[in-house]
Coordinates of C-alpha atoms in Angstrom, one line a residue:
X871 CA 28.4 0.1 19.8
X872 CA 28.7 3.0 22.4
X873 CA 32.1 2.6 24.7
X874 CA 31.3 1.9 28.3
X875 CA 34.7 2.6 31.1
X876 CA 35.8 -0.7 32.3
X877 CA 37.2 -2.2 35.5
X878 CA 41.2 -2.0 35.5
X879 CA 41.8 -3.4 39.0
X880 CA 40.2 -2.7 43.1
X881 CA 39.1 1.3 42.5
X882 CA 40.2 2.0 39.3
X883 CA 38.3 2.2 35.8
X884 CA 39.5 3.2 32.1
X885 CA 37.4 5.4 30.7
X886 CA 36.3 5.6 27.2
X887 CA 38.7 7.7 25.2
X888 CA 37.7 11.2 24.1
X889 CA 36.9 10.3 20.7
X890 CA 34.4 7.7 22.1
X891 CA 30.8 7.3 19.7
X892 CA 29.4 9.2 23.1
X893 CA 30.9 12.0 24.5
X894 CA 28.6 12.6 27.0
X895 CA 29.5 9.4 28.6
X896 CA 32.9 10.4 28.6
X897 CA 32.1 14.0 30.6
X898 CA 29.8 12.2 32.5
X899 CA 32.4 10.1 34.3
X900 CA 34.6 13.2 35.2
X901 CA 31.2 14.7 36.7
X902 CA 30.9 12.0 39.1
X903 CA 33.8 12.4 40.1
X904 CA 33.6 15.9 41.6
X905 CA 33.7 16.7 45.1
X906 CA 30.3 18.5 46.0
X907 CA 32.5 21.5 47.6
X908 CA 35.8 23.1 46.6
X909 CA 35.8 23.2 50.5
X910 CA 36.4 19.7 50.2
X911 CA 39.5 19.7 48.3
X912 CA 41.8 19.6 52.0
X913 CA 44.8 18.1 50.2
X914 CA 48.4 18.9 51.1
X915 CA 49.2 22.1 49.9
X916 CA 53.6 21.5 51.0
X917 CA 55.7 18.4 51.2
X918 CA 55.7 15.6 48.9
X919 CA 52.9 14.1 47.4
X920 CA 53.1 10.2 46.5
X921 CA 50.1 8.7 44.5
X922 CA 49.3 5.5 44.6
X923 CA 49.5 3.5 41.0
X924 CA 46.0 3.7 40.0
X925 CA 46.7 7.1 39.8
X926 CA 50.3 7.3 38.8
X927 CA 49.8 4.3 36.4
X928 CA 52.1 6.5 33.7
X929 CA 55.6 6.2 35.9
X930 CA 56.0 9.5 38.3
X931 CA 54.8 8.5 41.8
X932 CA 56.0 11.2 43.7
X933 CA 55.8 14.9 43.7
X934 CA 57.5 17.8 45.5
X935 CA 54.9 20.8 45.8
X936 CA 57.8 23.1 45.9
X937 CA 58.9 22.2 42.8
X938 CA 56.0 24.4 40.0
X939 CA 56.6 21.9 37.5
X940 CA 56.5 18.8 39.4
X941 CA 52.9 20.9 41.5
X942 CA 51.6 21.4 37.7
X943 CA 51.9 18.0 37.0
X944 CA 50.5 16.5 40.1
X945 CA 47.4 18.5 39.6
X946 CA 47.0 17.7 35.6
X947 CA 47.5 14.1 36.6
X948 CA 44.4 14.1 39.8
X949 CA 42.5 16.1 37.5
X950 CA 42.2 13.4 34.8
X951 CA 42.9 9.9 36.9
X952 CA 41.4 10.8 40.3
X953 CA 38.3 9.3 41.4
X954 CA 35.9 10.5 44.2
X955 CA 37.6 9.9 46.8
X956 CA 41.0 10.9 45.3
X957 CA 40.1 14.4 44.6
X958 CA 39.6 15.3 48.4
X959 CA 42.7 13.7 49.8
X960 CA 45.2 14.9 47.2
X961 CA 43.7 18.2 46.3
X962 CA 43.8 21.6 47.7
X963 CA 41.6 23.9 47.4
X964 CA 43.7 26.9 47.5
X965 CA 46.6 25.7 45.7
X966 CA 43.6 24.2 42.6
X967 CA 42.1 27.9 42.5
X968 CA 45.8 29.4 42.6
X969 CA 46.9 27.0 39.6
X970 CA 43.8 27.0 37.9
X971 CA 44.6 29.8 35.2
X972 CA 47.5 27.7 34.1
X973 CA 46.4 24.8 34.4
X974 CA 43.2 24.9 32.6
X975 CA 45.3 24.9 29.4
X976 CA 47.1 21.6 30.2
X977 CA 44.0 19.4 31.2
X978 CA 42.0 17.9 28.2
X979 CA 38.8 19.8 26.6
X980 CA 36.2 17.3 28.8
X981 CA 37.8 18.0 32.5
X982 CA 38.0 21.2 32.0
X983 CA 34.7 22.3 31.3
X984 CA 33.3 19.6 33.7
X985 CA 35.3 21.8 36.2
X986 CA 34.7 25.0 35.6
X987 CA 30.8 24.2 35.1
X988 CA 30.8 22.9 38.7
X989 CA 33.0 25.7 39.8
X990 CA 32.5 28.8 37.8
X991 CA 34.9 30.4 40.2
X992 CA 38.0 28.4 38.7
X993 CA 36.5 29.8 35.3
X994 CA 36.3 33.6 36.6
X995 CA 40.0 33.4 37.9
X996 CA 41.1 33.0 33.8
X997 CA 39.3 36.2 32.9

């Protein structure tokens, strides 16, 4: 029986996990996902950052851009629990393309090839 994402709650969904009988489902969902523009991604790129809970459902709510860690995090966390409309509003585009060597290695083996297919340019910063 293939795994399907489910409903959580109003905007959210649980995806399949990694290891689901279908993979491609599970990349599939990150892909719609994507903005069609990096240009899009007009997120704060100073300040504090508070997400709501469908995408802080695992504690931290708030982040301080100043703060590398805390900036690393925020962007790990959109990356894998943002939807559509997420990814414009709490990502930057110039602070994504500036993290993006790093962070590449801390997002899971789906998003980040989902990514950097969309947006080879993320993939040309690593090389």
């Amino acid at each position: 029986m293939a795994s399907h994402p489910q409903h959580t709650g109003p905007g959210t969904r649980k995806l399949p996990s990694a290891d689901a009988e279908d993979p491609a489902l599970y990349r599939e969902e990150f892909r719609r996902r994507l903005p069609e523009s990096l240009d899009n991604l007009r997120g704060p790129n100073h300040g504090v950052v508070e997400l709501p809970l469908h995408l802080a459902w695992s504690g931290m709510t708030s982040y301080d851009l100043s703060n590398p860690r805390r900036r690393m995090g925020l962007y790990r966390t959109i990356l894998h629990e943002g939807l559509h409309d997420d990814l414009p509003r709490c990502l930057n585009q110039d602070l994504l393309l500036q993290l993006g060597p790093v962070l590449r290695t801390l997002v899971g083996r789906t998003v980040r090839p989902v990514w950097e297919d969309a947006f080879p340019e993320l993939a040309s910063r690593t090389r």
